[in-house]
PDB file of N, CA and C in Angstrom:
ATOM      1  N   SER M 134       8.193   8.513  -0.807  1.00  0.00           N
ATOM      2  CA  SER M 134       7.572  10.033  -0.910  1.00  0.00           C
ATOM      3  C   SER M 134       6.149   9.368  -1.045  1.00  0.00           C
ATOM      4  N   ALA M 135       5.204  10.175  -0.724  1.00  0.00           N
ATOM      5  CA  ALA M 135       3.415   9.415  -0.843  1.00  0.00           C
ATOM      6  C   ALA M 135       3.075  10.333  -1.997  1.00  0.00           C
ATOM      7  N   PHE M 136       2.398   9.784  -2.361  1.00  0.00           N
ATOM      8  CA  PHE M 136       1.800   9.621  -3.890  1.00  0.00           C
ATOM      9  C   PHE M 136       0.748   9.226  -3.741  1.00  0.00           C
ATOM     10  N   PRO M 137      -0.570   9.859  -4.245  1.00  0.00           N
ATOM     11  CA  PRO M 137      -1.996   9.226  -4.357  1.00  0.00           C
ATOM     12  C   PRO M 137      -2.154   8.472  -5.960  1.00  0.00           C
ATOM     13  N   VAL M 138      -3.272   7.159  -5.846  1.00  0.00           N
ATOM     14  CA  VAL M 138      -3.383   6.538  -6.569  1.00  0.00           C
ATOM     15  C   VAL M 138      -4.569   6.069  -6.555  1.00  0.00           C
ATOM     16  N   ASP M 139      -5.529   6.506  -7.537  1.00  0.00           N
ATOM     17  CA  ASP M 139      -6.718   6.264  -7.547  1.00  0.00           C
ATOM     18  C   ASP M 139      -7.101   4.944  -8.511  1.00  0.00           C
ATOM     19  N   ILE M 140      -8.446   4.222  -7.727  1.00  0.00           N
ATOM     20  CA  ILE M 140      -8.673   2.819  -8.241  1.00  0.00           C
ATOM     21  C   ILE M 140     -10.069   2.332  -7.867  1.00  0.00           C
ATOM     22  N   ASP M 141     -10.599   1.858  -8.273  1.00  0.00           N
ATOM     23  CA  ASP M 141     -11.781   1.414  -8.192  1.00  0.00           C
ATOM     24  C   ASP M 141     -11.742   0.381  -6.714  1.00  0.00           C
ATOM     25  N   GLU M 142     -12.758   0.419  -6.134  1.00  0.00           N
ATOM     26  CA  GLU M 142     -12.649  -0.892  -4.926  1.00  0.00           C
ATOM     27  C   GLU M 142     -12.727  -2.223  -5.649  1.00  0.00           C
ATOM     28  N   ILE M 143     -13.655  -2.491  -6.891  1.00  0.00           N
ATOM     29  CA  ILE M 143     -13.851  -3.342  -7.232  1.00  0.00           C
ATOM     30  C   ILE M 143     -12.488  -4.463  -8.044  1.00  0.00           C
ATOM     31  N   HIS M 144     -11.214  -3.391  -8.209  1.00  0.00           N
ATOM     32  CA  HIS M 144     -10.145  -4.726  -8.579  1.00  0.00           C
ATOM     33  C   HIS M 144      -9.332  -5.039  -7.412  1.00  0.00           C
ATOM     34  N   THR M 145      -8.576  -5.839  -7.823  1.00  0.00           N
ATOM     35  CA  THR M 145      -7.351  -6.574  -7.099  1.00  0.00           C
ATOM     36  C   THR M 145      -6.335  -5.950  -6.393  1.00  0.00           C
ATOM     37  N   VAL M 146      -5.751  -6.272  -5.234  1.00  0.00           N
ATOM     38  CA  VAL M 146      -4.415  -6.132  -4.958  1.00  0.00           C
ATOM     39  C   VAL M 146      -3.268  -5.667  -6.410  1.00  0.00           C
ATOM     40  N   ALA M 147      -3.189  -6.716  -7.125  1.00  0.00           N
ATOM     41  CA  ALA M 147      -2.574  -6.960  -8.384  1.00  0.00           C
ATOM     42  C   ALA M 147      -2.655  -5.641  -9.615  1.00  0.00           C
ATOM     43  N   ALA M 148      -4.336  -5.088  -9.702  1.00  0.00           N
ATOM     44  CA  ALA M 148      -4.327  -3.964 -10.244  1.00  0.00           C
ATOM     45  C   ALA M 148      -3.905  -2.889  -9.544  1.00  0.00           C
ATOM     46  N   LEU M 149      -3.733  -2.814  -7.997  1.00  0.00           N
ATOM     47  CA  LEU M 149      -3.284  -1.586  -7.823  1.00  0.00           C
ATOM     48  C   LEU M 149      -1.817  -1.535  -7.930  1.00  0.00           C
ATOM     49  N   LYS M 150      -1.112  -2.503  -7.870  1.00  0.00           N
ATOM     50  CA  LYS M 150      -0.153  -2.453  -8.757  1.00  0.00           C
ATOM     51  C   LYS M 150       0.446  -1.558  -9.278  1.00  0.00           C
ATOM     52  N   ASP M 151      -0.542  -2.290 -10.798  1.00  0.00           N
ATOM     53  CA  ASP M 151       0.040  -1.641 -12.192  1.00  0.00           C
ATOM     54  C   ASP M 151      -0.683  -0.274 -12.106  1.00  0.00           C
ATOM     55  N   ALA M 152      -1.424   0.272 -11.187  1.00  0.00           N
ATOM     56  CA  ALA M 152      -1.915   1.558 -11.031  1.00  0.00           C
ATOM     57  C   ALA M 152      -0.888   2.294 -10.229  1.00  0.00           C
ATOM     58  N   ILE M 153      -0.238   1.804  -9.523  1.00  0.00           N
ATOM     59  CA  ILE M 153       1.113   2.480  -8.719  1.00  0.00           C
ATOM     60  C   ILE M 153       2.211   3.050  -9.607  1.00  0.00           C
ATOM     61  N   CYS M 154       2.392   1.826 -10.489  1.00  0.00           N
ATOM     62  CA  CYS M 154       3.492   1.851 -11.478  1.00  0.00           C
ATOM     63  C   CYS M 154       3.172   3.129 -12.639  1.00  0.00           C
ATOM     64  N   ALA M 155       1.603   2.955 -13.184  1.00  0.00           N
ATOM     65  CA  ALA M 155       1.513   3.968 -13.869  1.00  0.00           C
ATOM     66  C   ALA M 155       1.498   5.210 -13.474  1.00  0.00           C
ATOM     67  N   ALA M 156       0.870   5.337 -12.285  1.00  0.00           N
ATOM     68  CA  ALA M 156       0.698   6.642 -11.369  1.00  0.00           C
ATOM     69  C   ALA M 156       2.147   7.321 -11.061  1.00  0.00           C
ATOM     70  N   ASN M 157       3.291   6.265 -10.915  1.00  0.00           N
ATOM     71  CA  ASN M 157       4.619   7.250 -10.902  1.00  0.00           C
ATOM     72  C   ASN M 157       5.699   6.442 -11.296  1.00  0.00           C
ATOM     73  N   PRO M 158       5.859   6.583 -12.754  1.00  0.00           N
ATOM     74  CA  PRO M 158       6.832   5.431 -13.681  1.00  0.00           C
ATOM     75  C   PRO M 158       8.320   6.313 -12.926  1.00  0.00           C
ATOM     76  N   ALA M 159       8.631   7.537 -12.836  1.00  0.00           N
ATOM     77  CA  ALA M 159       9.657   8.315 -12.486  1.00  0.00           C
ATOM     78  C   ALA M 159      10.330   7.508 -11.237  1.00  0.00           C
ATOM     79  N   ILE M 160       9.472   7.223 -10.356  1.00  0.00           N
ATOM     80  CA  ILE M 160      10.055   6.603  -8.509  1.00  0.00           C
ATOM     81  C   ILE M 160       9.822   5.085  -8.979  1.00  0.00           C
ATOM     82  N   ILE M 161       8.901   4.175  -9.421  1.00  0.00           N
ATOM     83  CA  ILE M 161       8.833   3.134  -9.581  1.00  0.00           C
ATOM     84  C   ILE M 161       9.163   2.358 -10.726  1.00  0.00           C
ATOM     85  N   ALA M 162      10.178   2.471 -11.231  1.00  0.00           N
ATOM     86  CA  ALA M 162      10.662   1.620 -12.119  1.00  0.00           C
ATOM     87  C   ALA M 162      11.108   0.375 -12.016  1.00  0.00           C
ATOM     88  N   CYS M 163      10.147  -0.177 -11.733  1.00  0.00           N
ATOM     89  CA  CYS M 163      10.179  -1.432 -11.727  1.00  0.00           C
ATOM     90  C   CYS M 163       8.674  -2.366 -12.278  1.00  0.00           C
ATOM     91  N   GLU M 164       8.793  -3.732 -13.029  1.00  0.00           N
ATOM     92  CA  GLU M 164       7.399  -4.539 -13.514  1.00  0.00           C
ATOM     93  C   GLU M 164       6.835  -4.505 -11.967  1.00  0.00           C
ATOM     94  N   ALA M 165       5.246  -4.157 -12.153  1.00  0.00           N
ATOM     95  CA  ALA M 165       4.286  -4.199 -11.193  1.00  0.00           C
ATOM     96  C   ALA M 165       4.486  -5.495 -10.406  1.00  0.00           C
ATOM     97  N   GLN M 166       4.204  -6.642 -10.759  1.00  0.00           N
ATOM     98  CA  GLN M 166       4.614  -7.724  -9.765  1.00  0.00           C
ATOM     99  C   GLN M 166       6.112  -7.804  -9.128  1.00  0.00           C
ATOM    100  N   GLY M 167       6.447  -7.209  -8.920  1.00  0.00           N
ATOM    101  CA  GLY M 167       7.827  -7.141  -8.092  1.00  0.00           C
ATOM    102  C   GLY M 167       7.622  -6.454  -7.350  1.00  0.00           C
ATOM    103  N   LEU M 168       6.546  -5.335  -7.080  1.00  0.00           N
ATOM    104  CA  LEU M 168       6.445  -4.670  -5.888  1.00  0.00           C
ATOM    105  C   LEU M 168       5.683  -5.294  -4.618  1.00  0.00           C
ATOM    106  N   GLN M 169       5.768  -5.094  -3.860  1.00  0.00           N
ATOM    107  CA  GLN M 169       5.279  -5.864  -2.455  1.00  0.00           C
ATOM    108  C   GLN M 169       5.031  -4.730  -1.922  1.00  0.00           C
ATOM    109  N   LEU M 170       3.370  -5.146  -1.346  1.00  0.00           N
ATOM    110  CA  LEU M 170       2.440  -4.274  -1.048  1.00  0.00           C
ATOM    111  C   LEU M 170       2.105  -4.300   0.688  1.00  0.00           C
ATOM    112  N   PHE M 171       2.162  -3.387   1.184  1.00  0.00           N
ATOM    113  CA  PHE M 171       1.648  -3.483   2.953  1.00  0.00           C
ATOM    114  C   PHE M 171       0.172  -2.683   3.442  1.00  0.00           C
ATOM    115  N   LEU M 172      -0.420  -3.181   4.176  1.00  0.00           N
ATOM    116  CA  LEU M 172      -1.546  -2.371   4.569  1.00  0.00           C
ATOM    117  C   LEU M 172      -0.541  -1.198   5.580  1.00  0.00           C
ATOM    118  N   ALA M 173      -0.772  -0.058   5.374  1.00  0.00           N
ATOM    119  CA  ALA M 173       0.034   0.704   6.609  1.00  0.00           C
ATOM    120  C   ALA M 173      -0.796   1.171   7.421  1.00  0.00           C
ATOM    121  N   LYS M 174      -1.421   0.216   8.207  1.00  0.00           N
ATOM    122  CA  LYS M 174      -2.272  -0.068   9.217  1.00  0.00           C
ATOM    123  C   LYS M 174      -1.481  -0.231  10.188  1.00  0.00           C
ATOM    124  N   ARG M 175      -1.632   0.229  11.547  1.00  0.00           N
ATOM    125  CA  ARG M 175      -0.892  -0.055  13.270  1.00  0.00           C
ATOM    126  C   ARG M 175      -1.876   0.000  13.975  1.00  0.00           C
ATOM    127  N   GLY M 176      -2.185  -0.891  14.804  1.00  0.00           N
ATOM    128  CA  GLY M 176      -3.137  -0.998  15.742  1.00  0.00           C
ATOM    129  C   GLY M 176      -4.312  -0.069  15.689  1.00  0.00           C
ATOM    130  N   GLY M 177      -5.013  -0.622  14.524  1.00  0.00           N
ATOM    131  CA  GLY M 177      -6.045  -0.047  13.888  1.00  0.00           C
ATOM    132  C   GLY M 177      -6.245   0.885  12.918  1.00  0.00           C
ATOM    133  N   LYS M 178      -5.136   1.672  13.190  1.00  0.00           N
ATOM    134  CA  LYS M 178      -5.392   3.190  12.671  1.00  0.00           C
ATOM    135  C   LYS M 178      -4.294   3.173  11.458  1.00  0.00           C
ATOM    136  N   TRP M 179      -4.479   4.104  10.361  1.00  0.00           N
ATOM    137  CA  TRP M 179      -3.830   4.161   8.959  1.00  0.00           C
ATOM    138  C   TRP M 179      -2.896   5.256   9.889  1.00  0.00           C
ATOM    139  N   LEU M 180      -1.279   5.139   8.708  1.00  0.00           N
ATOM    140  CA  LEU M 180      -0.276   5.969   9.334  1.00  0.00           C
ATOM    141  C   LEU M 180      -0.656   7.100   8.596  1.00  0.00           C
ATOM    142  N   SER M 181      -0.005   7.998   9.713  1.00  0.00           N
ATOM    143  CA  SER M 181      -0.323   9.572   9.382  1.00  0.00           C
ATOM    144  C   SER M 181       0.812   9.787   8.016  1.00  0.00           C
ATOM    145  N   GLU M 182       0.305  10.898   7.156  1.00  0.00           N
ATOM    146  CA  GLU M 182       1.681  11.070   6.185  1.00  0.00           C
ATOM    147  C   GLU M 182       2.908  11.905   6.598  1.00  0.00           C
ATOM    148  N   THR M 183       2.742  12.559   7.996  1.00  0.00           N
ATOM    149  CA  THR M 183       3.577  13.657   8.536  1.00  0.00           C
ATOM    150  C   THR M 183       4.691  12.138   9.362  1.00  0.00           C
ATOM    151  N   ARG M 184       4.000  11.259   9.801  1.00  0.00           N
ATOM    152  CA  ARG M 184       4.581  10.206  10.629  1.00  0.00           C
ATOM    153  C   ARG M 184       4.927   9.022  10.031  1.00  0.00           C
ATOM    154  N   ALA M 185       4.809   8.750   8.642  1.00  0.00           N
ATOM    155  CA  ALA M 185       5.015   7.545   8.306  1.00  0.00           C
ATOM    156  C   ALA M 185       6.430   6.754   8.520  1.00  0.00           C
ATOM    157  N   ALA M 186       7.491   7.433   7.783  1.00  0.00           N
ATOM    158  CA  ALA M 186       8.707   7.634   7.785  1.00  0.00           C
ATOM    159  C   ALA M 186       9.375   7.043   9.136  1.00  0.00           C
ATOM    160  N   ALA M 187       8.884   7.571   9.879  1.00  0.00           N
ATOM    161  CA  ALA M 187       9.519   7.753  11.253  1.00  0.00           C
ATOM    162  C   ALA M 187       8.926   6.443  12.291  1.00  0.00           C
ATOM    163  N   ALA M 188       7.978   6.166  11.566  1.00  0.00           N
ATOM    164  CA  ALA M 188       7.019   4.651  12.190  1.00  0.00           C
ATOM    165  C   ALA M 188       7.120   3.236  11.578  1.00  0.00           C
ATOM    166  N   VAL M 189       8.109   3.350  10.259  1.00  0.00           N
ATOM    167  CA  VAL M 189       8.178   2.073   9.373  1.00  0.00           C
ATOM    168  C   VAL M 189       9.460   1.629  10.118  1.00  0.00           C
ATOM    169  N   ALA M 190      10.045   0.757  10.526  1.00  0.00           N
ATOM    170  CA  ALA M 190      11.054   0.040  10.515  1.00  0.00           C
ATOM    171  C   ALA M 190      11.009  -1.128   9.651  1.00  0.00           C
ATOM    172  N   LEU M 191      12.060  -1.647   9.139  1.00  0.00           N
ATOM    173  CA  LEU M 191      11.957  -2.784   7.997  1.00  0.00           C
ATOM    174  C   LEU M 191      12.830  -4.202   8.834  1.00  0.00           C
ATOM    175  N   ASP M 192      12.353  -5.278   8.438  1.00  0.00           N
ATOM    176  CA  ASP M 192      12.729  -6.194   9.094  1.00  0.00           C
ATOM    177  C   ASP M 192      14.039  -7.152   8.191  1.00  0.00           C
ATOM    178  N   ASN M 193      14.976  -8.139   8.055  1.00  0.00           N
ATOM    179  CA  ASN M 193      15.943  -8.452   7.435  1.00  0.00           C
ATOM    180  C   ASN M 193      15.766  -8.685   5.916  1.00  0.00           C
ATOM    181  N   LEU M 194      14.827  -8.288   5.250  1.00  0.00           N
ATOM    182  CA  LEU M 194      14.737  -8.930   4.195  1.00  0.00           C
ATOM    183  C   LEU M 194      14.274  -7.531   3.501  1.00  0.00           C
ATOM    184  N   GLY M 195      13.748  -6.514   4.490  1.00  0.00           N
ATOM    185  CA  GLY M 195      13.523  -5.119   4.032  1.00  0.00           C
ATOM    186  C   GLY M 195      12.356  -4.662   3.773  1.00  0.00           C
ATOM    187  N   TYR M 196      11.225  -5.568   4.525  1.00  0.00           N
ATOM    188  CA  TYR M 196      10.185  -5.423   4.508  1.00  0.00           C
ATOM    189  C   TYR M 196       9.561  -4.321   5.670  1.00  0.00           C
ATOM    190  N   PRO M 197       8.369  -3.880   5.889  1.00  0.00           N
ATOM    191  CA  PRO M 197       8.119  -2.993   6.896  1.00  0.00           C
ATOM    192  C   PRO M 197       7.798  -4.091   7.904  1.00  0.00           C
ATOM    193  N   ARG M 198       8.214  -4.013   9.056  1.00  0.00           N
ATOM    194  CA  ARG M 198       8.017  -4.659  10.015  1.00  0.00           C
ATOM    195  C   ARG M 198       6.798  -4.248  10.924  1.00  0.00           C
ATOM    196  N   GLY M 199       6.233  -5.567  11.201  1.00  0.00           N
ATOM    197  CA  GLY M 199       4.681  -5.441  11.737  1.00  0.00           C
ATOM    198  C   GLY M 199       3.365  -5.064  10.768  1.00  0.00           C
ATOM    199  N   PHE M 200       4.082  -4.753   9.484  1.00  0.00           N
ATOM    200  CA  PHE M 200       2.506  -4.313   8.833  1.00  0.00           C
ATOM    201  C   PHE M 200       2.167  -5.090   7.829  1.00  0.00           C
ATOM    202  N   GLU M 201       0.961  -6.055   7.367  1.00  0.00           N
ATOM    203  CA  GLU M 201       0.406  -6.878   6.681  1.00  0.00           C
ATOM    204  C   GLU M 201       0.426  -6.705   5.359  1.00  0.00           C
ATOM    205  N   HIS M 202       1.150  -8.186   4.742  1.00  0.00           N
ATOM    206  CA  HIS M 202       1.154  -8.129   3.323  1.00  0.00           C
ATOM    207  C   HIS M 202      -0.045  -8.243   2.389  1.00  0.00           C
ATOM    208  N   MET M 203      -0.485  -7.425   1.625  1.00  0.00           N
ATOM    209  CA  MET M 203      -1.390  -7.323   0.811  1.00  0.00           C
ATOM    210  C   MET M 203      -0.858  -8.377   0.032  1.00  0.00           C
ATOM    211  N   ASN M 204      -2.206  -9.448  -0.389  1.00  0.00           N
ATOM    212  CA  ASN M 204      -2.204 -10.845  -1.675  1.00  0.00           C
ATOM    213  C   ASN M 204      -2.580  -9.993  -2.746  1.00  0.00           C
ATOM    214  N   PRO M 205      -1.888 -10.395  -3.774  1.00  0.00           N
ATOM    215  CA  PRO M 205      -2.037  -9.889  -4.918  1.00  0.00           C
ATOM    216  C   PRO M 205      -3.316 -10.173  -5.733  1.00  0.00           C
ATOM    217  N   PHE M 206      -3.860 -11.534  -4.860  1.00  0.00           N
ATOM    218  CA  PHE M 206      -5.140 -11.869  -5.820  1.00  0.00           C
ATOM    219  C   PHE M 206      -6.385 -11.319  -5.060  1.00  0.00           C
ATOM    220  N   SER M 207      -6.509 -10.816  -3.788  1.00  0.00           N
ATOM    221  CA  SER M 207      -7.498 -10.358  -2.928  1.00  0.00           C
ATOM    222  C   SER M 207      -8.066  -8.976  -3.676  1.00  0.00           C
ATOM    223  N   SER M 208      -9.499  -8.655  -3.723  1.00  0.00           N
ATOM    224  CA  SER M 208     -10.239  -7.910  -3.877  1.00  0.00           C
ATOM    225  C   SER M 208      -9.944  -6.889  -3.061  1.00  0.00           C
ATOM    226  N   LEU M 209      -9.860  -5.575  -3.319  1.00  0.00           N
ATOM    227  CA  LEU M 209      -9.605  -4.221  -2.679  1.00  0.00           C
ATOM    228  C   LEU M 209     -10.411  -4.319  -1.546  1.00  0.00           C
ATOM    229  N   LYS M 210     -11.610  -4.697  -1.853  1.00  0.00           N
ATOM    230  CA  LYS M 210     -12.963  -4.193  -0.922  1.00  0.00           C
ATOM    231  C   LYS M 210     -13.248  -5.460   0.473  1.00  0.00           C
ATOM    232  N   ASN M 211     -12.311  -6.664   0.002  1.00  0.00           N
ATOM    233  CA  ASN M 211     -11.769  -7.393   1.005  1.00  0.00           C
ATOM    234  C   ASN M 211     -11.483  -7.006   2.511  1.00  0.00           C
ATOM    235  N   ASP M 212     -11.952  -7.280   3.208  1.00  0.00           N
ATOM    236  CA  ASP M 212     -11.766  -7.179   4.801  1.00  0.00           C
ATOM    237  C   ASP M 212      -9.928  -7.111   5.165  1.00  0.00           C
ATOM    238  N   ALA M 213      -9.707  -8.131   4.144  1.00  0.00           N
ATOM    239  CA  ALA M 213      -8.220  -8.619   4.504  1.00  0.00           C
ATOM    240  C   ALA M 213      -7.333  -7.269   4.074  1.00  0.00           C
ATOM    241  N   CYS M 214      -7.849  -6.644   2.841  1.00  0.00           N
ATOM    242  CA  CYS M 214      -7.581  -5.188   2.518  1.00  0.00           C
ATOM    243  C   CYS M 214      -7.897  -4.063   3.290  1.00  0.00           C
ATOM    244  N   PHE M 215      -9.024  -3.052   2.692  1.00  0.00           N
ATOM    245  CA  PHE M 215      -9.555  -2.300   2.801  1.00  0.00           C
ATOM    246  C   PHE M 215     -11.061  -2.322   3.460  1.00  0.00           C
ATOM    247  N   GLY M 216     -11.660  -3.324   3.135  1.00  0.00           N
ATOM    248  CA  GLY M 216     -12.937  -3.665   3.265  1.00  0.00           C
ATOM    249  C   GLY M 216     -14.062  -2.869   2.490  1.00  0.00           C
ATOM    250  N   GLU M 217     -15.221  -2.967   2.662  1.00  0.00           N
ATOM    251  CA  GLU M 217     -16.775  -2.220   2.065  1.00  0.00           C
ATOM    252  C   GLU M 217     -16.598  -1.222   2.736  1.00  0.00           C
ATOM    253  N   LYS M 218     -16.357  -0.702   3.354  1.00  0.00           N
ATOM    254  CA  LYS M 218     -16.609   0.407   4.313  1.00  0.00           C
ATOM    255  C   LYS M 218     -15.296   1.530   4.126  1.00  0.00           C
ATOM    256  N   PHE M 219     -14.474   1.123   3.547  1.00  0.00           N
ATOM    257  CA  PHE M 219     -13.271   2.031   3.509  1.00  0.00           C
ATOM    258  C   PHE M 219     -13.193   3.622   2.868  1.00  0.00           C
ATOM    259  N   GLN M 220     -13.086   4.655   3.814  1.00  0.00           N
ATOM    260  CA  GLN M 220     -13.401   5.988   3.196  1.00  0.00           C
ATOM    261  C   GLN M 220     -12.003   6.552   3.286  1.00  0.00           C
ATOM    262  N   PRO M 221     -11.201   6.903   2.577  1.00  0.00           N
ATOM    263  CA  PRO M 221     -10.115   7.124   2.639  1.00  0.00           C
ATOM    264  C   PRO M 221     -10.089   8.886   3.403  1.00  0.00           C
ATOM    265  N   MET M 222      -9.182   9.277   4.072  1.00  0.00           N
ATOM    266  CA  MET M 222      -8.997  10.866   4.685  1.00  0.00           C
ATOM    267  C   MET M 222      -7.898  11.571   4.598  1.00  0.00           C
ATOM    268  N   LYS M 223      -7.656  12.799   4.230  1.00  0.00           N
ATOM    269  CA  LYS M 223      -6.640  13.274   3.681  1.00  0.00           C
ATOM    270  C   LYS M 223      -5.480  13.447   4.627  1.00  0.00           C
ATOM    271  N   GLY M 224      -4.531  13.012   4.364  1.00  0.00           N
ATOM    272  CA  GLY M 224      -3.296  12.819   5.618  1.00  0.00           C
ATOM    273  C   GLY M 224      -2.825  11.580   5.601  1.00  0.00           C
ATOM    274  N   GLN M 225      -3.291  10.719   5.475  1.00  0.00           N
ATOM    275  CA  GLN M 225      -3.336   9.386   5.738  1.00  0.00           C
ATOM    276  C   GLN M 225      -2.631   8.441   4.533  1.00  0.00           C
ATOM    277  N   ILE M 226      -1.952   7.512   4.909  1.00  0.00           N
ATOM    278  CA  ILE M 226      -1.017   6.706   4.274  1.00  0.00           C
ATOM    279  C   ILE M 226      -1.622   5.098   4.260  1.00  0.00           C
ATOM    280  N   HIS M 227      -2.350   4.431   3.272  1.00  0.00           N
ATOM    281  CA  HIS M 227      -2.699   3.057   3.297  1.00  0.00           C
ATOM    282  C   HIS M 227      -2.154   2.423   2.595  1.00  0.00           C
ATOM    283  N   VAL M 228      -1.108   2.487   2.029  1.00  0.00           N
ATOM    284  CA  VAL M 228      -0.249   1.426   1.344  1.00  0.00           C
ATOM    285  C   VAL M 228       1.127   1.572   1.511  1.00  0.00           C
ATOM    286  N   LEU M 229       1.877   0.691   2.096  1.00  0.00           N
ATOM    287  CA  LEU M 229       3.497   0.580   2.121  1.00  0.00           C
ATOM    288  C   LEU M 229       4.137   0.048   0.792  1.00  0.00           C
ATOM    289  N   ILE M 230       5.110   0.589   0.091  1.00  0.00           N
ATOM    290  CA  ILE M 230       5.466  -0.141  -0.733  1.00  0.00           C
ATOM    291  C   ILE M 230       6.862  -0.602  -0.698  1.00  0.00           C
ATOM    292  N   VAL M 231       7.092  -1.835  -1.563  1.00  0.00           N
ATOM    293  CA  VAL M 231       8.563  -2.143  -1.081  1.00  0.00           C
ATOM    294  C   VAL M 231       8.612  -2.306  -2.681  1.00  0.00           C
ATOM    295  N   VAL M 232       9.764  -1.668  -3.086  1.00  0.00           N
ATOM    296  CA  VAL M 232      10.600  -1.851  -4.774  1.00  0.00           C
ATOM    297  C   VAL M 232      11.523  -2.714  -5.047  1.00  0.00           C
ATOM    298  N   PRO M 233      11.576  -3.487  -5.518  1.00  0.00           N
ATOM    299  CA  PRO M 233      12.958  -4.529  -5.569  1.00  0.00           C
ATOM    300  C   PRO M 233      14.216  -3.928  -6.250  1.00  0.00           C
TER     301      PRO M 233
END
């Protein structure tokens, strides 16, 4: 299920993992470092909230197929993540989370 997480762009992907765990401890019941995060972007477009589950197939490791893994040491404003000009829009999914 989708839920919002507020975090400043100056932080890293590792800090985003911590924020995800803090934002929803009832669903994310593991240590933050165990989470695997993937950019919810396909063909240059963010997934929509209404179509996210149908659009995601898993590989043999249980990771979302065709989505880019987010390096825990990367800054969120790095182009490999969200970039300097990122503007979230309502109804978009930005991160896919794999819980161990």
